[in-house]
XYZ file of N, CA and C in Angstrom:
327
model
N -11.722 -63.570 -26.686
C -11.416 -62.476 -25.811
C -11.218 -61.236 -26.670
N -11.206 -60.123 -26.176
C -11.192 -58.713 -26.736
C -11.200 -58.113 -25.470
N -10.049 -56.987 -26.023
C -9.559 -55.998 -24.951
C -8.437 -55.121 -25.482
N -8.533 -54.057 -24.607
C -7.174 -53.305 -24.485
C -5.554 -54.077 -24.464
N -5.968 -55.182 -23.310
C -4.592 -55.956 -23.424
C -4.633 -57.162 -24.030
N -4.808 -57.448 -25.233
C -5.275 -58.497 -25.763
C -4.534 -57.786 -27.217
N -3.292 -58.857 -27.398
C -2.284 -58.430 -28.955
C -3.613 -58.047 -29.944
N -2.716 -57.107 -30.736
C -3.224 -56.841 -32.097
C -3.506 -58.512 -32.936
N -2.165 -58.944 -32.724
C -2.249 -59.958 -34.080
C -0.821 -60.606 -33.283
N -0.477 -61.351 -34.887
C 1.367 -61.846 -34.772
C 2.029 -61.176 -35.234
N 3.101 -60.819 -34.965
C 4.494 -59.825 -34.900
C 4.455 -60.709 -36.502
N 4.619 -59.976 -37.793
C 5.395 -60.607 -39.123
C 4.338 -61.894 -39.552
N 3.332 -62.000 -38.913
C 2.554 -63.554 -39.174
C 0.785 -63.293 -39.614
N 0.425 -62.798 -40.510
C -0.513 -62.314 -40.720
C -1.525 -63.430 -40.963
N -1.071 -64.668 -41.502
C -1.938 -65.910 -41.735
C -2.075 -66.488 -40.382
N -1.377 -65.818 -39.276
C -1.706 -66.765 -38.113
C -2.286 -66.005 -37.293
N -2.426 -64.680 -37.841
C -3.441 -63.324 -36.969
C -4.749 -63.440 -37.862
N -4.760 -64.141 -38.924
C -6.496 -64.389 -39.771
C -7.122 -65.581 -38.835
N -5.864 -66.502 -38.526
C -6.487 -67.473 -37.986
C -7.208 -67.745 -36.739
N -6.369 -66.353 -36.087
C -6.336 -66.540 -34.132
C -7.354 -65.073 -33.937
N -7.845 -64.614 -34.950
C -8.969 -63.736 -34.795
C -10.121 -64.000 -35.505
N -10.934 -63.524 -35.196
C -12.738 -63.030 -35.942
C -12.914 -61.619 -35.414
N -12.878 -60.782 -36.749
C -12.616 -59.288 -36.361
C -12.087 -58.609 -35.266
N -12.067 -58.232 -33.895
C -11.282 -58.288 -32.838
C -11.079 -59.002 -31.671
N -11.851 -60.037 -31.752
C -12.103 -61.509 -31.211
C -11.027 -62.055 -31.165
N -10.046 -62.543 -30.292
C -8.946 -63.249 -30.146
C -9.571 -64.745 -29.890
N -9.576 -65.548 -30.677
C -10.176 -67.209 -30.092
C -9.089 -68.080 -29.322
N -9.290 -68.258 -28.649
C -7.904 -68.532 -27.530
C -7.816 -69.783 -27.840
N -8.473 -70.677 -28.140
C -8.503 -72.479 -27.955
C -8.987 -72.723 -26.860
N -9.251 -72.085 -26.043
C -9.180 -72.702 -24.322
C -11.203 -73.196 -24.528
N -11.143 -73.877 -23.695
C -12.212 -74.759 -23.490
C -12.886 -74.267 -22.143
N -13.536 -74.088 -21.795
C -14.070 -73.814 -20.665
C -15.529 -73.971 -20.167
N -16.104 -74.260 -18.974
C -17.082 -74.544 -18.170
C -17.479 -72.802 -17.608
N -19.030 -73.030 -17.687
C -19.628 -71.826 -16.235
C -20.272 -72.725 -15.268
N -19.910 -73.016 -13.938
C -21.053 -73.402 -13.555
C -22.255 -72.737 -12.913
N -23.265 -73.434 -11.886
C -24.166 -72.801 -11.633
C -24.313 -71.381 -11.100
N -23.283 -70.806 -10.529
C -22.621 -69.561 -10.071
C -22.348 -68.670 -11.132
N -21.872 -69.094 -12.585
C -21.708 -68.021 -12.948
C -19.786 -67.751 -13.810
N -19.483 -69.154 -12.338
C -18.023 -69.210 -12.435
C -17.422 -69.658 -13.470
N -16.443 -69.122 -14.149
C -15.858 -70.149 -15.611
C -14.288 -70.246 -15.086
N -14.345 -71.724 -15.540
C -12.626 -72.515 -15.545
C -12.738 -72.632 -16.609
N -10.884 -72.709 -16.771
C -10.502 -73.262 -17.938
C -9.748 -74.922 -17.673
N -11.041 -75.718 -18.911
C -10.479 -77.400 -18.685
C -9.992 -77.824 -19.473
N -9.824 -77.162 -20.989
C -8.246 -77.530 -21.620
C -8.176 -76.695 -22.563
N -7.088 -77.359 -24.030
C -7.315 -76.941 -25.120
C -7.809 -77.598 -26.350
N -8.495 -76.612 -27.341
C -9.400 -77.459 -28.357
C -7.805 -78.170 -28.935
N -6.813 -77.967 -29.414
C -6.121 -78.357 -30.068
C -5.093 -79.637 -29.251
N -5.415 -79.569 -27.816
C -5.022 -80.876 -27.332
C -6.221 -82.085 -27.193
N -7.190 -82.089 -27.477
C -8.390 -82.395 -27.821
C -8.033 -83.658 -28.858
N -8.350 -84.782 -28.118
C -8.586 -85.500 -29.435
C -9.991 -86.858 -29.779
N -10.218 -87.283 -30.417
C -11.436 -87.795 -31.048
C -11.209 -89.857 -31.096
N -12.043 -90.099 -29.694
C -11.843 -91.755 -29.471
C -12.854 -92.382 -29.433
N -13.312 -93.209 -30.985
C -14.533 -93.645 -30.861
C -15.457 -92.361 -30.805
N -15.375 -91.755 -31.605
C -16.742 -90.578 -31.686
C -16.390 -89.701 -30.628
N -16.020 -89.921 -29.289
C -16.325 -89.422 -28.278
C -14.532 -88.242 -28.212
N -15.216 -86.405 -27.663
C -14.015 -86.252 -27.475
C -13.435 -86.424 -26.230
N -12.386 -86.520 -26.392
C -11.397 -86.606 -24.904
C -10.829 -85.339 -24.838
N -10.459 -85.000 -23.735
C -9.477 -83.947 -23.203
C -8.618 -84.485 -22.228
N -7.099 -84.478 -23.244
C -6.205 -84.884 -21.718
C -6.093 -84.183 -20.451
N -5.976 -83.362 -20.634
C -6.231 -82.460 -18.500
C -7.340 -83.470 -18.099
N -8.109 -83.800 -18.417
C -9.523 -84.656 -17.527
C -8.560 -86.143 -17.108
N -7.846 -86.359 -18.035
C -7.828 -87.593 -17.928
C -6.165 -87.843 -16.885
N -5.157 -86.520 -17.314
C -4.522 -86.732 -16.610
C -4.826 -86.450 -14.962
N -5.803 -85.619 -14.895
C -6.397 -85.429 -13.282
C -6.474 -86.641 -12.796
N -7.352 -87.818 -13.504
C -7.223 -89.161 -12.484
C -6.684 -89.889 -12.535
N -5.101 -89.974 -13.109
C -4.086 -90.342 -13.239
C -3.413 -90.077 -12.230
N -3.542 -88.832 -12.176
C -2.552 -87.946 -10.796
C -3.194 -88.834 -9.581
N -4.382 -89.037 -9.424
C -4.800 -89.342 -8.018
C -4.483 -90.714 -8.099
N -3.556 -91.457 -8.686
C -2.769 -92.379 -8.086
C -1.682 -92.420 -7.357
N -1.737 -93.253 -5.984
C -0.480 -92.812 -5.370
C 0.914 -92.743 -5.821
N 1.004 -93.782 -6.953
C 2.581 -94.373 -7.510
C 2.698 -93.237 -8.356
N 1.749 -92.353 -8.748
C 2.336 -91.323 -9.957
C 2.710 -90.208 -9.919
N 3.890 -89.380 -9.973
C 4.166 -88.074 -9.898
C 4.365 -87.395 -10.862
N 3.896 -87.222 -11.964
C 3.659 -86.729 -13.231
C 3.938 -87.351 -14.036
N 2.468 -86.712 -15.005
C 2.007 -87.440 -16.155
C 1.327 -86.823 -17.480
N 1.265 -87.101 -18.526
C 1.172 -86.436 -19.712
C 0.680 -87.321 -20.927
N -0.569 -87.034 -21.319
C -1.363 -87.511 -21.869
C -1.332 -87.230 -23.442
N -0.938 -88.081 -24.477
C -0.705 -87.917 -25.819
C -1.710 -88.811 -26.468
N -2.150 -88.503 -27.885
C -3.017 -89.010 -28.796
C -1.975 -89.876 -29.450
N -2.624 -90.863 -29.779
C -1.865 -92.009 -30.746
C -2.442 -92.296 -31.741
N -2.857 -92.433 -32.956
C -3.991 -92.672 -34.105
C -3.467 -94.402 -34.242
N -5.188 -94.395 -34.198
C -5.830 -96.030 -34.569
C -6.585 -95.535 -35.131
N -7.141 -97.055 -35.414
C -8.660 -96.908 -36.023
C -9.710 -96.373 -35.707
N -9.646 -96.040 -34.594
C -11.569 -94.794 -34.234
C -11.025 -93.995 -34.148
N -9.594 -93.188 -35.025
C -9.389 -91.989 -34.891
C -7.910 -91.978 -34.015
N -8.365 -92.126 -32.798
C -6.865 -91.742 -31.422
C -7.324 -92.350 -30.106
N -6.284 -92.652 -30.049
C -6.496 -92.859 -28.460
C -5.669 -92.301 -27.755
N -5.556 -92.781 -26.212
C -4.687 -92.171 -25.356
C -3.505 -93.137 -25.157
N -2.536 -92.148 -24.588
C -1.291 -92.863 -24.246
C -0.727 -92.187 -23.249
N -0.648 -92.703 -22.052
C 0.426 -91.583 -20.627
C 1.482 -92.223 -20.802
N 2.366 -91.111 -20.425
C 3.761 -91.049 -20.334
C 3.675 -90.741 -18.561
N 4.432 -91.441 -17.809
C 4.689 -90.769 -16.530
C 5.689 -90.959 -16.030
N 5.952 -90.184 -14.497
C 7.057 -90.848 -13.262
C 6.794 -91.152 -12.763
N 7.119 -91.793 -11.808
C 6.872 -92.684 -10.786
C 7.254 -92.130 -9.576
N 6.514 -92.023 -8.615
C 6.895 -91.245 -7.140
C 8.638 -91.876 -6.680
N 8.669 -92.604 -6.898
C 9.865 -92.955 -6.318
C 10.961 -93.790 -7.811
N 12.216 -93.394 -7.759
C 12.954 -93.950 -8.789
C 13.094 -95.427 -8.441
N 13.252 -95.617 -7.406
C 13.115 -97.341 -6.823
C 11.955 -98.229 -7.197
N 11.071 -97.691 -7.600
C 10.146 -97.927 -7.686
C 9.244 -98.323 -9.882
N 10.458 -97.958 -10.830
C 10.312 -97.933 -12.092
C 9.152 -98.856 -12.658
N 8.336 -98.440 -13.709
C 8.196 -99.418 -13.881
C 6.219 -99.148 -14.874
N 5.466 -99.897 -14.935
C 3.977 -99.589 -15.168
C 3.173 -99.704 -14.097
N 2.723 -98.640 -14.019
C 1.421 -98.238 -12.865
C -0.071 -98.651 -13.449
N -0.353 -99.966 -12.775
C -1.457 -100.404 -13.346
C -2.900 -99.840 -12.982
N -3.250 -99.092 -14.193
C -4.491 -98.133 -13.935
C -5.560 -98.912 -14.179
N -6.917 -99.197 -13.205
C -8.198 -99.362 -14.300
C -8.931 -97.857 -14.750
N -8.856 -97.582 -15.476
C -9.565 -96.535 -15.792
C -10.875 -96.155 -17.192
N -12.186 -96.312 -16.568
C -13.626 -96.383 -17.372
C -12.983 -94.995 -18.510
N -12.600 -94.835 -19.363
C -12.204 -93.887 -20.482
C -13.065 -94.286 -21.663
């Protein structure tokens, strides 16, 4: 990004304003789609991004079909390092406290 409202840099942090620019280019991390329209979302960040079996993952993707389980009311998707690098690990709640416990997902990942 580049703009008028778009910081100079970091307040006192000059190694982290070399890092978070390319001449007035702010590189945000954010990941994003256009689709056929034209339209761009943002579907995560490179730095929550992690590498399973070659393949990358992005937790926002993965916590989306997590969410669309009924038993789950939030959830949060962390890298764990193994051997092909990382995998995933959710942390969640459970719609109901009566209810504690593991929400058995199948999920093609």
């Amino acid at each position: 990004m580049r703009g008028a409202s778009v910081t100079p840099g970091y307040w006192n942090r000059p190694d982290a304003t070399e890092e978070a620019f390319s001449g007035d280019w702010l590189k945000s991390g954010d990941i994003g789609r256009r689709d056929a329209t034209g339209r761009l979302s943002v579907e995560d960040r490179i730095k929550d991004m992690y590498i399973s079996g070659g393949e990358n993952v992005y937790p926002a993707e993965v916590e989306s079909i997590l969410m669309a389980h009924s038993d789950i009311r939030e959830v949060a998707i962390i890298g764990v390092a193994d051997q092909n690098g990382e995998r995933w690990a959710a942390l969640s709640l459970p719609q109901s406290a009566a209810r504690p416990g593991v929400v058995g997902c199948a999920c093609p990942l």
